Coordinates of N, CA and C in Angstrom, one line a residue:
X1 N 112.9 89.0 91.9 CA 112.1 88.5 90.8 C 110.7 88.1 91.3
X2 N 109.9 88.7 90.6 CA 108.5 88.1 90.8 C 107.7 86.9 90.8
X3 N 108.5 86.0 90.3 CA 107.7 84.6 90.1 C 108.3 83.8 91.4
X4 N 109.3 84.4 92.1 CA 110.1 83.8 93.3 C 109.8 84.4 94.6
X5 N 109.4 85.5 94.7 CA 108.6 85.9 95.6 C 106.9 85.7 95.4
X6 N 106.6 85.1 94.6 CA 105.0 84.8 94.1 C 104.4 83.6 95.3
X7 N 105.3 82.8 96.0 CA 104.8 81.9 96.8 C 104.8 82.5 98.1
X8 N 105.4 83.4 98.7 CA 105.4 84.1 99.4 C 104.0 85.0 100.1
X9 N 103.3 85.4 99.0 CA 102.6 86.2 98.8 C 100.9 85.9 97.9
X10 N 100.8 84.7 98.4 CA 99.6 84.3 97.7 C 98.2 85.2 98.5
X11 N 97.5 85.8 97.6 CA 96.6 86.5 97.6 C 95.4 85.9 98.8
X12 N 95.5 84.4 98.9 CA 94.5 84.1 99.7 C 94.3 84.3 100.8
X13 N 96.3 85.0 101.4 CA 96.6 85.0 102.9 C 96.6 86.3 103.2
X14 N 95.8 87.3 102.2 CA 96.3 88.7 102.5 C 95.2 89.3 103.5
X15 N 94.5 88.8 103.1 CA 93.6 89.2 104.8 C 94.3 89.3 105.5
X16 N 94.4 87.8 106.1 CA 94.9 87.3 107.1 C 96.2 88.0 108.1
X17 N 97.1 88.4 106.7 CA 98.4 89.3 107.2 C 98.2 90.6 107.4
X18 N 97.3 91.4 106.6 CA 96.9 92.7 107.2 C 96.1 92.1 108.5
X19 N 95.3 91.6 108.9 CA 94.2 91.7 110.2 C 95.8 91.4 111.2
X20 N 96.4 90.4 111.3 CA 97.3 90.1 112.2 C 98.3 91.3 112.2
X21 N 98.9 92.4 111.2 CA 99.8 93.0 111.4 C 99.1 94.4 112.1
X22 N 98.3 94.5 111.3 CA 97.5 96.6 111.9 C 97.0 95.7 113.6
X23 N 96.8 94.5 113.8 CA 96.4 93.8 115.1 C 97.7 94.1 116.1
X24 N 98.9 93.7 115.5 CA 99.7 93.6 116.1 C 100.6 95.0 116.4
X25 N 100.4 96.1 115.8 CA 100.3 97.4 115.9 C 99.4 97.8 116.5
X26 N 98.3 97.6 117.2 CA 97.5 98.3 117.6 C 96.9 99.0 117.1
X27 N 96.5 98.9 115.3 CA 95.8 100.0 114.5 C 94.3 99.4 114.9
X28 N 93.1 100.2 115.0 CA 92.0 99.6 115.3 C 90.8 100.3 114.5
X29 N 89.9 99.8 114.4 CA 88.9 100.6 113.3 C 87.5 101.4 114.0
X30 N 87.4 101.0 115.4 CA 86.9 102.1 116.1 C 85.1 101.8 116.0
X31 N 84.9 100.4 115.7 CA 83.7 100.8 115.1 C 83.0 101.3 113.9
X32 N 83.9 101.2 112.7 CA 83.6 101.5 111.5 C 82.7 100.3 111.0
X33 N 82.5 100.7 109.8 CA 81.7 99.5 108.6 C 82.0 100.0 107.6
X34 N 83.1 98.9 107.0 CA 84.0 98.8 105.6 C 83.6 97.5 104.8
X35 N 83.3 97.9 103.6 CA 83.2 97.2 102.7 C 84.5 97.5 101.6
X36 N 85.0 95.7 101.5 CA 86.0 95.8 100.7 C 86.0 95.2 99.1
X37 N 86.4 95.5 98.6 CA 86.5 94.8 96.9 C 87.5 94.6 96.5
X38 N 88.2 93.6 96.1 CA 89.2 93.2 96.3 C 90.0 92.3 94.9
X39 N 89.0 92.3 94.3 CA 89.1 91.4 93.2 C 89.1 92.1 91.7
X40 N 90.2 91.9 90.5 CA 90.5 92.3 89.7 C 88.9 91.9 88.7
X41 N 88.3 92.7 87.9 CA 87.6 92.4 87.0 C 86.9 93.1 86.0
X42 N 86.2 92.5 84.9 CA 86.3 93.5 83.7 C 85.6 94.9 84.0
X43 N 86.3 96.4 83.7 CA 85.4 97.7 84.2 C 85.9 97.9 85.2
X44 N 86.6 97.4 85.8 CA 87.1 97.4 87.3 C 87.9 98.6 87.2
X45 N 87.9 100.0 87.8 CA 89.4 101.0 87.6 C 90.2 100.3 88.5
X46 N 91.8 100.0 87.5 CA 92.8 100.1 87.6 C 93.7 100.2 89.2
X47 N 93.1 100.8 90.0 CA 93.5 101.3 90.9 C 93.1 101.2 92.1
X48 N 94.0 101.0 93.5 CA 93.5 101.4 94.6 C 92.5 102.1 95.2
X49 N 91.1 102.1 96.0 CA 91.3 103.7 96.5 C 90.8 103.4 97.5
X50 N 89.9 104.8 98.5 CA 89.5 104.3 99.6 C 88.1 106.1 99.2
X51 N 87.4 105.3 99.9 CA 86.8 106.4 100.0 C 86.0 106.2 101.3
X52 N 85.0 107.6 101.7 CA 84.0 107.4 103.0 C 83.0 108.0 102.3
X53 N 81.7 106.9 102.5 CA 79.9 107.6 102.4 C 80.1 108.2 103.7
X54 N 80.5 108.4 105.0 CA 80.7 108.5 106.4 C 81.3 108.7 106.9
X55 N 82.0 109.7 107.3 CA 82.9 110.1 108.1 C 82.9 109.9 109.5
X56 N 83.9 109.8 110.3 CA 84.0 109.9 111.7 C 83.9 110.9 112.1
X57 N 83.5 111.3 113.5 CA 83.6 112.2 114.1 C 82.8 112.1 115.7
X58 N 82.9 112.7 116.0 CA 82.7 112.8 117.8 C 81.2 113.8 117.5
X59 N 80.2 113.7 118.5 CA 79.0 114.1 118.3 C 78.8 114.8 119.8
X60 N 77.9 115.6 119.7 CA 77.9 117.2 121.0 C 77.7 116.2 121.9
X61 N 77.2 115.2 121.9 CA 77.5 113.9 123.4 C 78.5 113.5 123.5
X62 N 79.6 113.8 123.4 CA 81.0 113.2 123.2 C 81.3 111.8 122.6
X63 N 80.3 111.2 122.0 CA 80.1 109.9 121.4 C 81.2 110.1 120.0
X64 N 81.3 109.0 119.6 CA 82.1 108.6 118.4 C 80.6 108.2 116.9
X65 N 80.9 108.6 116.4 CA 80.1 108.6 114.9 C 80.8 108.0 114.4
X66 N 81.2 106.3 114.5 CA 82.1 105.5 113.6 C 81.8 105.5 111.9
X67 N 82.9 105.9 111.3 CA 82.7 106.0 109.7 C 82.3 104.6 108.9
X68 N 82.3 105.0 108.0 CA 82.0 103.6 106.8 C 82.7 104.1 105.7
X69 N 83.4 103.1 105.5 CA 84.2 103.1 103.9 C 84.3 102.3 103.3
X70 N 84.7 102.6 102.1 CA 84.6 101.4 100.9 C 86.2 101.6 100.8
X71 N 87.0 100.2 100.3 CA 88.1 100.5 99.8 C 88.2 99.5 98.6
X72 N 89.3 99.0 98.1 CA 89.2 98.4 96.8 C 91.1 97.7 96.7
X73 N 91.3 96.7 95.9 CA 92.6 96.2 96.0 C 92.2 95.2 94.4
X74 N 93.8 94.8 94.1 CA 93.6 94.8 92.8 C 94.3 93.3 92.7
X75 N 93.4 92.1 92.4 CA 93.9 90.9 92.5 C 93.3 90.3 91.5
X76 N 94.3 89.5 90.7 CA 93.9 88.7 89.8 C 94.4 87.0 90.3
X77 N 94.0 86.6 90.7 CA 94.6 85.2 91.5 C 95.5 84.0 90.4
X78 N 95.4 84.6 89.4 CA 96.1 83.9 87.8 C 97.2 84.2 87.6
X79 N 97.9 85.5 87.8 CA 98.8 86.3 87.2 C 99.8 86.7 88.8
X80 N 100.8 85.9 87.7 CA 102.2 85.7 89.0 C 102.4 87.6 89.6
X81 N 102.7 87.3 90.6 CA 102.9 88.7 91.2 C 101.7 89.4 91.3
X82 N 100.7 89.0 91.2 CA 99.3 89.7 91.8 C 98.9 89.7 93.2
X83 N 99.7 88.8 93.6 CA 99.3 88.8 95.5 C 99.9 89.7 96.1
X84 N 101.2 89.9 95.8 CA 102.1 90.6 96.6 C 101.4 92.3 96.0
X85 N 101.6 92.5 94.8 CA 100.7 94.0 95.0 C 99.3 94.1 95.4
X86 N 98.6 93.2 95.2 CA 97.3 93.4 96.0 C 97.7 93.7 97.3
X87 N 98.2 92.9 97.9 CA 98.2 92.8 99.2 C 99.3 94.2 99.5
X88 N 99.8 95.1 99.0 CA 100.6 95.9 98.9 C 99.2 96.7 99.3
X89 N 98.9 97.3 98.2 CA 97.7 97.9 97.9 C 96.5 98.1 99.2
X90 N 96.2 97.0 99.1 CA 95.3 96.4 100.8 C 96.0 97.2 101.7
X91 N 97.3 97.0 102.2 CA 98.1 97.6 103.5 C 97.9 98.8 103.1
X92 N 98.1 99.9 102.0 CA 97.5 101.3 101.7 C 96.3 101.4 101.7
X93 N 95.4 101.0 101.2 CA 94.1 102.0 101.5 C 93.5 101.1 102.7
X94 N 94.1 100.2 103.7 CA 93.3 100.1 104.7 C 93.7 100.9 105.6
X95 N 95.6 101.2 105.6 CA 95.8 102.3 106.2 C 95.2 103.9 106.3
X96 N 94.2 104.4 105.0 CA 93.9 105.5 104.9 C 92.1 105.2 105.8
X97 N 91.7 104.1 105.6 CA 90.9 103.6 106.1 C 90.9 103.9 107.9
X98 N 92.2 103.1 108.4 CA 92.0 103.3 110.2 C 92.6 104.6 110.2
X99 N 93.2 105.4 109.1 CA 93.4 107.2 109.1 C 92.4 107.5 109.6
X100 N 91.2 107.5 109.1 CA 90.4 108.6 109.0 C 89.3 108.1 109.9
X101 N 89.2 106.6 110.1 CA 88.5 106.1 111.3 C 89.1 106.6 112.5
X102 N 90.1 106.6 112.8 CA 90.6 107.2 114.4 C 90.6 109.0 114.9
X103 N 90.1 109.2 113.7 CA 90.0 111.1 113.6 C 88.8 111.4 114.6
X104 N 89.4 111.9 116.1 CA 88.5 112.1 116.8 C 88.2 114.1 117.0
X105 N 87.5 114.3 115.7 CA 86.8 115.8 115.9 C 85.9 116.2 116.2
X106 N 85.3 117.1 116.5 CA 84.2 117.7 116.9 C 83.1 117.6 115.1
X107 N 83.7 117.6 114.1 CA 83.1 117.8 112.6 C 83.8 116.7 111.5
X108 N 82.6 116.4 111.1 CA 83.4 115.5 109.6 C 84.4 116.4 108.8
X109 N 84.4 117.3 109.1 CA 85.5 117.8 107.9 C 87.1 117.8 107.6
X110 N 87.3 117.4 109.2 CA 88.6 116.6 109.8 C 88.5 115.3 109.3
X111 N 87.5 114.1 109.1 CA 88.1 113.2 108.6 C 87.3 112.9 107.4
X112 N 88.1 113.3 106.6 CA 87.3 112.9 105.1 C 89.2 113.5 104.3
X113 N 89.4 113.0 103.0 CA 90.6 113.5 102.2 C 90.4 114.7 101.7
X114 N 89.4 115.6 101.3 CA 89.8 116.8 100.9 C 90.1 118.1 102.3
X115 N 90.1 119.7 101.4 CA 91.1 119.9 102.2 C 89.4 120.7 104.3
X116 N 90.3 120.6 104.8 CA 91.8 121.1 105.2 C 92.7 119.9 105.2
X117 N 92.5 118.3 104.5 CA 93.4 117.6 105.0 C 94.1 117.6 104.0
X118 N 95.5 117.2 104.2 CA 96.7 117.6 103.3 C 96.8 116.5 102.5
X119 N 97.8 116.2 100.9 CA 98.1 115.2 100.3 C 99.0 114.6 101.6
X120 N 99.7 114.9 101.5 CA 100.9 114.8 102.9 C 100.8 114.0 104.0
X121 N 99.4 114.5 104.7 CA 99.1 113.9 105.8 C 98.5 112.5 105.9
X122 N 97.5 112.5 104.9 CA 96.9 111.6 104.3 C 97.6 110.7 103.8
X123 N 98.6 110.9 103.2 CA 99.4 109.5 102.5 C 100.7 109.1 103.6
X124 N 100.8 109.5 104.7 CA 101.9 109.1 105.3 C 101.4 108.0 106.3
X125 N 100.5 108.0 106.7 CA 100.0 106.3 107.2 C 100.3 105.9 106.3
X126 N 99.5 105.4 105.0 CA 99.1 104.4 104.3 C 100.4 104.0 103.4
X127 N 101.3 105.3 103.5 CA 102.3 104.8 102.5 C 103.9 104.2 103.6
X128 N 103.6 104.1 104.6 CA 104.1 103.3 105.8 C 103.9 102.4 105.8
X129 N 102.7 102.1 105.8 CA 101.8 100.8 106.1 C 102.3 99.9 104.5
X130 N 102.0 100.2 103.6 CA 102.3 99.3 102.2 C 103.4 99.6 102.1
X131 N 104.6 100.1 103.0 CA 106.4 99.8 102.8 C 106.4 98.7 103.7
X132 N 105.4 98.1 104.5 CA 105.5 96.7 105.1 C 105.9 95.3 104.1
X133 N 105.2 95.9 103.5 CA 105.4 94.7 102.6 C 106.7 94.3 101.9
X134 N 107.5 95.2 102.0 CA 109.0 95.4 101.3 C 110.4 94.9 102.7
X135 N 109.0 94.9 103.6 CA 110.2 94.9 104.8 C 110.6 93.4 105.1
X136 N 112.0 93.2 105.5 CA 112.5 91.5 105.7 C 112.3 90.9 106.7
X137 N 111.8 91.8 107.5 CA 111.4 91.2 109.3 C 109.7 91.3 108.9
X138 N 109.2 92.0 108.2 CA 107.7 91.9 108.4 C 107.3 90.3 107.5
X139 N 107.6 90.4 106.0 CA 108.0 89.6 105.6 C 108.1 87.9 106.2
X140 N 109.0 88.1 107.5 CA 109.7 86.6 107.9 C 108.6 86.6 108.7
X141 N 107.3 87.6 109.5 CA 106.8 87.4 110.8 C 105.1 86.7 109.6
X142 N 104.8 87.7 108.7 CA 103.9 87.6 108.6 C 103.8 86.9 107.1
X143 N 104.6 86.7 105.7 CA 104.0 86.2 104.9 C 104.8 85.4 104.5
X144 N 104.9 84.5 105.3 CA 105.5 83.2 105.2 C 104.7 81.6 105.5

């Protein structure tokens, strides 16, 4: 029930549980610059996403070209059960986020979502990462 897992999952701590859990995995962002939006409001689409002005990629000096992305999460801090899918949400597109930040190619065209990169590929981080939130050990470590 959602009004019983609503204390659980208050939106204010969702930072905090994503920085500590991708922390605690070792996910890392490599030197990127993300801008997040996070907050439900009027005009707002409906939806998750992530995107890159910037792609990652390795440069003919063997350097790292850390990306920039925007992602988005969907929180209304009024409406019971809005933390727990935000913060659902958050664990998905930050996961697509350190995806495509850790893509060490010679070309942006490895890390960006169209093709050669697959629906497939692309959504198996992030859709890992936001089955955390369903999990009873992650749950007990982190959003309590």
């Amino acid at each position: 029930d959602e009004a019983q897992l609503d204390a659980y999952f208050p939106f204010g701590k969702a930072l905090e549980a994503w920085g500590r859990s991708f922390a605690q995995m070792g996910i890392r962002y490599r030197g990127s610059t993300m801008t997040l939006d996070l907050l439900e409001r009027q005009n707002k689409y409906s939806n998750g996403f992530c995107h890159w002005p910037r792609c990652a990629y390795v440069r003919r000096d063997h350097s790292l070209r850390p990306s920039s992305t925007n992602f988005t999460s969907l929180c209304d801090p009024l409406q019971t059960g809005s933390g727990r899918v935000a913060l659902k949400t958050l664990m998905h597109e930050a996961g697509h986020a350190a995806h495509f930040a850790n893509v060490a190619q010679e070309s942006p065209l490895f890390a960006q979502e169209r093709a050669p990169t697959s629906i497939a590929y692309a959504e198996t981080q992030a859709m890992f990462l936001d089955s955390l939130v369903s999990d009873a050990s992650w749950r007990c470590r982190y959003a309590l």
